[in-house]
Amino acid sequence: MPVTSTSPCSIHPSDSRSPWLLLCSDAPDWHARQLTAAAGGRNFNVVWASYDQCAIACRNQNGRIALPTTDGEPLAVIARCIAAGSLEQITMRLSILHGLRESGCRVFNDARVIEHMVDKAMCGFLLARAGLPVPETLSCESSKQACRFVEDATSRGQKIVLKPLFGAQGQGLQLITQSADLPVPETIGGVYHLQHYVGPQDPSDPGCDFRVMVIGGQAVAAMRRTGIHWITNVRQGARCQPVAATGRLGELAVAAAKALNADYAGVDVICDPQGQWYILEVNSIPAWKGLQTTTSITIADHIIDHIIDHVTAQIADGPCSMIAHNPI
């Protein structure tokens, strides 16, 4: 656990201590360890802090973020993981990240980016508004609207995928072939997020799509995911094969990350049997353990290099002035 300091001081080039990064995670995992090792290789320390160690404090017209950190100020904050919790807990964790940004700290990825990407409806909306290809989608609360959307699609031989509005790793996906398949609103959080099913380019594959890692506006690695069924997430048993992060695949992934203002992102892309490309999802806190097995580059190195490139100038600019090191 990080040591609490009651006498914060700024980091300047003359300091003998190594500059450091704050990694916020409720459950430090393999990815957090990879980032820590990459930062250490560049003489940057990483301090881990769970969100329940942090607080927002307001007193005498002064709002501050209380962090259980070591002496000095972080050069940047990495939002690695936001664990499941109540609506109030999730809101609080995002508020901590918002407060860190308002305090002058650069957060990777910014809370606004995380909010836009974790909400599949808003993510698709922003991608479509940017002129990028996404499958036809409807997000609504009305079961009547959902039924009409499904009936219109299925009358043309089109299957529908029902996704949790907030979800990851292929959990909770349902393939809908008729409106009677739609669950009642109470079982899905009261929101229908419906998307035209896009079949794989090779009809002999049960399921195939691509994951591209974009860092700092560049597609640095990509893989082809082949599922044992139509769901292609690695956690659902998909096989990973390396592919070049170039051409239309790389272009779409970079454009998607740019449209959502992401410093780094995992972009899921698919190509249908007619050769039409679609962006399925964009992940603001992406896992890359499967992707790492397909490439010789160290993905965590690229993420840390991008962060350091953007925040090194802050060493001479002084601390995040509204951070408090006294825990509440």
CSV table of C-alpha atoms in Angstrom, one decimal:
chain,number,residue,atom,x,y,z
A,1,MET,CA,0.0,0.0,0.0
A,2,PRO,CA,1.3,3.5,-0.8
A,3,VAL,CA,2.8,5.5,2.1
A,4,THR,CA,0.7,8.5,3.1
A,5,SER,CA,2.5,11.9,3.1
A,6,THR,CA,1.4,15.0,4.9
A,7,SER,CA,4.0,17.3,3.3
A,8,PRO,CA,3.7,17.2,-0.4
A,9,CYS,CA,6.4,18.7,-2.5
A,10,SER,CA,6.8,19.4,-6.2
A,11,ILE,CA,8.9,17.2,-8.6
A,12,HIS,CA,11.5,19.2,-10.4
A,13,PRO,CA,14.4,18.2,-12.6
A,14,SER,CA,16.8,18.7,-9.7
A,15,ASP,CA,15.0,16.2,-7.5
A,16,SER,CA,17.0,13.0,-6.8
A,17,ARG,CA,13.8,10.9,-6.6
A,18,SER,CA,12.4,9.3,-9.7
A,19,PRO,CA,9.3,10.9,-11.2
A,20,TRP,CA,6.2,8.7,-10.7
A,21,LEU,CA,2.8,7.8,-12.2
A,22,LEU,CA,-0.4,7.1,-10.2
A,23,LEU,CA,-2.2,4.0,-11.3
A,24,CYS,CA,-5.8,3.8,-10.2
A,25,SER,CA,-7.2,0.3,-10.1
A,26,ASP,CA,-9.6,-1.5,-7.8
A,27,ALA,CA,-8.0,-4.8,-8.9
A,28,PRO,CA,-4.4,-4.6,-10.0
A,29,ASP,CA,-4.0,-7.3,-12.6
A,30,TRP,CA,-1.5,-8.6,-15.2
A,31,HIS,CA,-2.0,-5.4,-17.2
A,32,ALA,CA,-1.1,-3.2,-14.2
A,33,ARG,CA,2.0,-5.2,-13.6
A,34,GLN,CA,3.0,-4.8,-17.3
A,35,LEU,CA,2.6,-1.1,-17.1
A,36,THR,CA,4.5,-0.9,-13.8
A,37,ALA,CA,7.4,-2.8,-15.3
A,38,ALA,CA,7.4,-0.7,-18.4
A,39,ALA,CA,7.6,2.5,-16.4
A,40,GLY,CA,10.3,1.1,-14.2
A,41,GLY,CA,12.4,0.4,-17.3
A,42,ARG,CA,12.2,4.2,-18.0
A,43,ASN,CA,13.1,5.2,-14.4
A,44,PHE,CA,9.5,6.1,-13.6
A,45,ASN,CA,7.9,4.6,-10.5
A,46,VAL,CA,4.3,3.6,-10.4
A,47,VAL,CA,2.2,4.0,-7.3
A,48,TRP,CA,-1.0,1.9,-7.2
A,49,ALA,CA,-4.1,3.2,-5.4
A,50,SER,CA,-7.6,1.7,-5.3
A,51,TYR,CA,-10.5,4.1,-5.7
A,52,ASP,CA,-11.7,3.4,-2.1
A,53,GLN,CA,-8.4,4.9,-0.9
A,54,CYS,CA,-9.2,8.2,-2.6
A,55,ALA,CA,-11.7,10.9,-1.6
A,56,ILE,CA,-13.1,14.3,-2.7
A,57,ALA,CA,-12.8,16.9,0.0
A,58,CYS,CA,-14.2,20.4,0.0
A,59,ARG,CA,-13.5,23.1,2.6
A,60,ASN,CA,-13.4,26.9,2.7
A,61,GLN,CA,-14.1,27.3,-1.1
A,62,ASN,CA,-11.4,24.8,-1.9
A,63,GLY,CA,-12.0,21.4,-3.5
A,64,ARG,CA,-9.3,18.8,-3.3
A,65,ILE,CA,-8.7,15.2,-4.3
A,66,ALA,CA,-7.3,13.2,-1.3
A,67,LEU,CA,-4.9,10.5,-2.4
A,68,PRO,CA,-2.9,8.0,-0.3
A,69,THR,CA,0.4,8.7,-2.2
A,70,THR,CA,4.1,9.1,-1.6
A,71,ASP,CA,5.8,12.5,-1.4
A,72,GLY,CA,5.5,14.7,-4.5
A,73,GLU,CA,2.9,14.9,-7.2
A,74,PRO,CA,2.2,12.4,-10.0
A,75,LEU,CA,3.1,13.3,-13.5
A,76,ALA,CA,0.1,11.5,-14.8
A,77,VAL,CA,-2.7,9.2,-13.7
A,78,ILE,CA,-3.4,5.9,-15.4
A,79,ALA,CA,-7.0,4.7,-15.1
A,80,ARG,CA,-6.4,0.9,-15.4
A,81,CYS,CA,-9.5,-0.7,-14.0
A,82,ILE,CA,-12.9,0.3,-12.7
A,83,ALA,CA,-14.4,-2.7,-11.0
A,84,ALA,CA,-18.2,-3.5,-10.9
A,85,GLY,CA,-20.1,-1.7,-8.2
A,86,SER,CA,-23.2,0.2,-7.4
A,87,LEU,CA,-24.3,3.2,-9.5
A,88,GLU,CA,-23.0,5.4,-6.6
A,89,GLN,CA,-19.6,3.6,-6.5
A,90,ILE,CA,-19.1,3.9,-10.3
A,91,THR,CA,-20.1,7.5,-10.2
A,92,MET,CA,-17.6,8.2,-7.4
A,93,ARG,CA,-14.7,6.5,-9.1
A,94,LEU,CA,-15.3,8.5,-12.3
A,95,SER,CA,-15.6,11.6,-10.2
A,96,ILE,CA,-12.2,11.0,-8.7
A,97,LEU,CA,-10.8,10.8,-12.3
A,98,HIS,CA,-12.7,14.0,-13.3
A,99,GLY,CA,-11.4,15.7,-10.2
A,100,LEU,CA,-7.8,14.7,-11.0
A,101,ARG,CA,-8.2,16.2,-14.5
A,102,GLU,CA,-9.6,19.4,-13.0
A,103,SER,CA,-6.7,19.5,-10.6
A,104,GLY,CA,-4.3,19.7,-13.5
A,105,CYS,CA,-3.3,16.1,-13.8
A,106,ARG,CA,-3.3,14.4,-17.2
A,107,VAL,CA,-5.4,11.2,-16.9
A,108,PHE,CA,-5.0,8.3,-19.4
A,109,ASN,CA,-7.7,7.7,-20.5
A,110,ASP,CA,-9.7,10.8,-19.4
A,111,ALA,CA,-12.9,10.1,-17.5
A,112,ARG,CA,-15.0,11.7,-20.3
A,113,VAL,CA,-13.4,9.2,-22.8
A,114,ILE,CA,-14.2,6.3,-20.5
A,115,GLU,CA,-17.8,7.4,-20.1
A,116,HIS,CA,-18.3,7.7,-23.8
A,117,MET,CA,-16.8,4.3,-24.6
A,118,VAL,CA,-18.3,2.3,-21.8
A,119,ASP,CA,-21.8,3.4,-22.9
A,120,LYS,CA,-22.2,1.5,-26.1
A,121,ALA,CA,-25.0,3.7,-27.3
A,122,MET,CA,-23.0,6.9,-27.0
A,123,CYS,CA,-19.9,5.2,-28.4
A,124,GLY,CA,-21.8,4.2,-31.5
A,125,PHE,CA,-23.4,7.6,-31.8
A,126,LEU,CA,-20.1,9.4,-31.8
A,127,LEU,CA,-18.5,7.0,-34.3
A,128,ALA,CA,-21.5,7.4,-36.7
A,129,ARG,CA,-21.4,11.2,-36.2
A,130,ALA,CA,-17.8,11.1,-37.2
A,131,GLY,CA,-18.7,9.4,-40.5
A,132,LEU,CA,-17.4,6.0,-39.5
A,133,PRO,CA,-19.1,2.7,-40.5
A,134,VAL,CA,-21.0,1.0,-37.7
A,135,PRO,CA,-23.7,-1.6,-37.9
A,136,GLU,CA,-27.2,-0.4,-37.9
A,137,THR,CA,-28.1,0.1,-34.2
A,138,LEU,CA,-31.0,1.1,-32.0
A,139,SER,CA,-30.8,1.9,-28.3
A,140,CYS,CA,-34.0,2.5,-26.5
A,141,GLU,CA,-36.2,1.9,-23.4
A,142,SER,CA,-39.4,1.1,-25.3
A,143,SER,CA,-40.1,-2.6,-25.9
A,144,LYS,CA,-42.4,-1.5,-28.8
A,145,GLN,CA,-39.6,0.3,-30.5
A,146,ALA,CA,-37.3,-2.7,-30.0
A,147,CYS,CA,-39.9,-5.1,-31.4
A,148,ARG,CA,-40.4,-2.9,-34.5
A,149,PHE,CA,-36.6,-2.7,-35.1
A,150,VAL,CA,-36.2,-6.5,-34.8
A,151,GLU,CA,-39.3,-7.2,-37.0
A,152,ASP,CA,-38.0,-4.9,-39.7
A,153,ALA,CA,-34.6,-6.5,-39.7
A,154,THR,CA,-35.8,-10.1,-39.5
A,155,SER,CA,-38.3,-9.6,-42.3
A,156,ARG,CA,-35.2,-8.9,-44.5
A,157,GLY,CA,-33.4,-12.0,-43.2
A,158,GLN,CA,-31.2,-10.0,-40.8
A,159,LYS,CA,-30.3,-11.3,-37.3
A,160,ILE,CA,-30.0,-8.9,-34.4
A,161,VAL,CA,-27.5,-8.9,-31.5
A,162,LEU,CA,-28.8,-7.7,-28.1
A,163,LYS,CA,-25.9,-6.3,-26.0
A,164,PRO,CA,-25.8,-5.0,-22.5
A,165,LEU,CA,-25.4,-1.3,-22.6
A,166,PHE,CA,-22.5,-1.6,-20.2
A,167,GLY,CA,-20.7,-4.8,-20.7
A,168,ALA,CA,-17.4,-6.4,-21.7
A,169,GLN,CA,-15.6,-9.6,-22.8
A,170,GLY,CA,-18.7,-10.9,-24.7
A,171,GLN,CA,-20.8,-11.4,-21.6
A,172,GLY,CA,-24.5,-11.1,-21.9
A,173,LEU,CA,-24.7,-11.1,-25.7
A,174,GLN,CA,-27.9,-12.6,-27.2
A,175,LEU,CA,-28.6,-13.4,-30.8
A,176,ILE,CA,-32.2,-12.4,-31.7
A,177,THR,CA,-34.0,-14.0,-34.7
A,178,GLN,CA,-37.5,-12.9,-33.9
A,179,SER,CA,-39.1,-10.2,-31.7
A,180,ALA,CA,-40.4,-12.9,-29.4
A,181,ASP,CA,-36.8,-13.6,-28.4
A,182,LEU,CA,-36.5,-10.1,-26.8
A,183,PRO,CA,-36.4,-10.3,-23.0
A,184,VAL,CA,-38.6,-8.2,-20.8
A,185,PRO,CA,-37.0,-4.8,-19.9
A,186,GLU,CA,-36.6,-5.6,-16.2
A,187,THR,CA,-34.1,-8.4,-17.0
A,188,ILE,CA,-31.7,-6.1,-19.0
A,189,GLY,CA,-31.7,-3.0,-17.0
A,190,GLY,CA,-34.6,-1.4,-18.8
A,191,VAL,CA,-32.6,-0.6,-22.0
A,192,TYR,CA,-32.5,-2.4,-25.3
A,193,HIS,CA,-29.2,-2.0,-27.2
A,194,LEU,CA,-29.8,-3.7,-30.5
A,195,GLN,CA,-27.4,-4.1,-33.4
A,196,HIS,CA,-27.5,-5.8,-36.8
A,197,TYR,CA,-25.5,-8.9,-36.7
A,198,VAL,CA,-22.5,-8.8,-39.0
A,199,GLY,CA,-21.4,-12.2,-40.2
A,200,PRO,CA,-17.7,-13.1,-40.8
A,201,GLN,CA,-16.0,-12.5,-44.1
A,202,ASP,CA,-15.4,-16.2,-44.5
A,203,PRO,CA,-18.7,-18.0,-44.0
A,204,SER,CA,-16.9,-21.2,-42.9
A,205,ASP,CA,-15.7,-19.4,-39.7
A,206,PRO,CA,-18.2,-19.6,-36.8
A,207,GLY,CA,-17.1,-16.1,-35.9
A,208,CYS,CA,-14.2,-13.9,-36.8
A,209,ASP,CA,-13.3,-10.3,-36.2
A,210,PHE,CA,-10.2,-8.1,-35.4
A,211,ARG,CA,-8.8,-6.3,-32.4
A,212,VAL,CA,-6.5,-3.4,-33.0
A,213,MET,CA,-4.5,-1.6,-30.3
A,214,VAL,CA,-4.2,2.1,-31.1
A,215,ILE,CA,-1.8,4.2,-29.0
A,216,GLY,CA,-1.1,7.8,-29.5
A,217,GLY,CA,-2.9,7.9,-32.9
A,218,GLN,CA,-1.0,4.9,-34.3
A,219,ALA,CA,-2.2,1.3,-34.8
A,220,VAL,CA,0.6,-0.6,-33.1
A,221,ALA,CA,-0.7,-4.2,-33.1
A,222,ALA,CA,-3.6,-6.2,-34.4
A,223,MET,CA,-5.0,-9.7,-34.2
A,224,ARG,CA,-7.6,-11.8,-35.9
A,225,ARG,CA,-10.0,-13.5,-33.4
A,226,THR,CA,-11.7,-16.7,-34.4
A,227,GLY,CA,-14.4,-17.8,-32.0
A,228,ILE,CA,-15.7,-21.3,-31.3
A,229,HIS,CA,-19.1,-19.7,-31.9
A,230,TRP,CA,-20.3,-16.3,-33.1
A,231,ILE,CA,-18.9,-14.5,-30.1
A,232,THR,CA,-15.3,-13.7,-30.7
A,233,ASN,CA,-13.9,-12.4,-27.4
A,234,VAL,CA,-10.7,-14.1,-26.1
A,235,ARG,CA,-12.4,-14.7,-22.7
A,236,GLN,CA,-15.1,-16.7,-24.6
A,237,GLY,CA,-12.5,-19.1,-26.1
A,238,ALA,CA,-11.5,-17.3,-29.3
A,239,ARG,CA,-8.1,-18.1,-31.0
A,240,CYS,CA,-5.7,-15.2,-31.6
A,241,GLN,CA,-3.7,-14.9,-34.8
A,242,PRO,CA,-1.4,-12.0,-35.7
A,243,VAL,CA,-2.3,-9.7,-38.6
A,244,ALA,CA,-0.8,-6.4,-39.8
A,245,ALA,CA,-2.3,-3.3,-38.3
A,246,THR,CA,-2.3,-1.6,-41.7
A,247,GLY,CA,-4.6,-0.8,-44.6
A,248,ARG,CA,-8.3,-0.3,-44.0
A,249,LEU,CA,-8.1,-2.2,-40.7
A,250,GLY,CA,-5.6,0.2,-39.2
A,251,GLU,CA,-7.1,3.3,-40.7
A,252,LEU,CA,-10.5,2.6,-39.2
A,253,ALA,CA,-9.1,1.8,-35.8
A,254,VAL,CA,-7.1,5.0,-35.7
A,255,ALA,CA,-10.1,7.0,-36.9
A,256,ALA,CA,-12.3,5.5,-34.2
A,257,ALA,CA,-9.8,6.3,-31.4
A,258,LYS,CA,-9.5,9.8,-32.7
A,259,ALA,CA,-13.3,10.3,-32.9
A,260,LEU,CA,-13.5,9.4,-29.2
A,261,ASN,CA,-10.4,11.4,-28.1
A,262,ALA,CA,-8.7,8.3,-26.7
A,263,ASP,CA,-5.0,8.3,-25.9
A,264,TYR,CA,-5.1,4.5,-26.3
A,265,ALA,CA,-7.9,2.1,-27.2
A,266,GLY,CA,-8.7,-1.4,-28.2
A,267,VAL,CA,-10.8,-1.2,-31.4
A,268,ASP,CA,-13.0,-4.1,-32.5
A,269,VAL,CA,-13.5,-4.2,-36.3
A,270,ILE,CA,-15.2,-6.7,-38.6
A,271,CYS,CA,-15.4,-7.3,-42.3
A,272,ASP,CA,-18.6,-8.8,-43.7
A,273,PRO,CA,-18.8,-11.3,-46.6
A,274,GLN,CA,-19.2,-8.4,-49.1
A,275,GLY,CA,-15.9,-6.9,-47.9
A,276,GLN,CA,-17.6,-4.0,-46.0
A,277,TRP,CA,-15.8,-3.0,-42.8
A,278,TYR,CA,-17.6,-2.0,-39.6
A,279,ILE,CA,-16.4,-0.8,-36.2
A,280,LEU,CA,-18.1,-2.9,-33.5
A,281,GLU,CA,-16.8,-1.4,-30.3
A,282,VAL,CA,-14.0,0.8,-28.9
A,283,ASN,CA,-12.6,0.0,-25.4
A,284,SER,CA,-11.1,2.7,-23.2
A,285,ILE,CA,-9.6,0.3,-20.7
A,286,PRO,CA,-8.7,-2.5,-23.1
A,287,ALA,CA,-7.2,-5.8,-22.2
A,288,TRP,CA,-4.3,-6.8,-24.3
A,289,LYS,CA,-3.1,-10.1,-22.8
A,290,GLY,CA,-4.3,-12.1,-25.8
A,291,LEU,CA,-3.0,-9.6,-28.3
A,292,GLN,CA,0.4,-9.6,-26.6
A,293,THR,CA,0.8,-13.3,-27.5
A,294,THR,CA,0.6,-12.4,-31.2
A,295,THR,CA,3.2,-9.6,-31.4
A,296,SER,CA,6.9,-9.2,-30.6
A,297,ILE,CA,6.4,-5.6,-29.4
A,298,THR,CA,5.6,-4.9,-25.7
A,299,ILE,CA,2.3,-3.1,-25.7
A,300,ALA,CA,2.8,-1.7,-22.2
A,301,ASP,CA,6.0,-0.1,-23.4
A,302,HIS,CA,4.2,1.8,-26.1
A,303,ILE,CA,1.5,3.0,-23.7
A,304,ILE,CA,4.0,4.2,-21.1
A,305,ASP,CA,6.1,5.9,-23.8
A,306,HIS,CA,3.0,7.8,-25.0
A,307,ILE,CA,2.2,8.9,-21.5
A,308,ILE,CA,5.7,10.0,-20.7
A,309,ASP,CA,6.1,11.9,-24.0
A,310,HIS,CA,3.0,13.9,-23.1
A,311,VAL,CA,3.7,14.7,-19.5
A,312,THR,CA,7.5,15.1,-19.2
A,313,ALA,CA,7.1,18.8,-19.5
A,314,GLN,CA,5.0,18.8,-16.4
A,315,ILE,CA,8.1,18.1,-14.3
A,316,ALA,CA,9.1,21.7,-14.6
A,317,ASP,CA,5.6,23.1,-14.3
A,318,GLY,CA,4.9,22.1,-10.7
A,319,PRO,CA,2.4,19.9,-9.0
A,320,CYS,CA,-1.3,19.2,-9.5
A,321,SER,CA,-2.2,22.1,-7.2
A,322,MET,CA,-5.5,20.8,-5.8
A,323,ILE,CA,-4.4,17.3,-4.7
A,324,ALA,CA,-4.3,16.6,-1.0
A,325,HIS,CA,-2.1,13.9,0.5
A,326,ASN,CA,-3.9,13.8,3.8
A,327,PRO,CA,-6.5,10.9,3.7
A,328,ILE,CA,-10.0,11.8,4.9
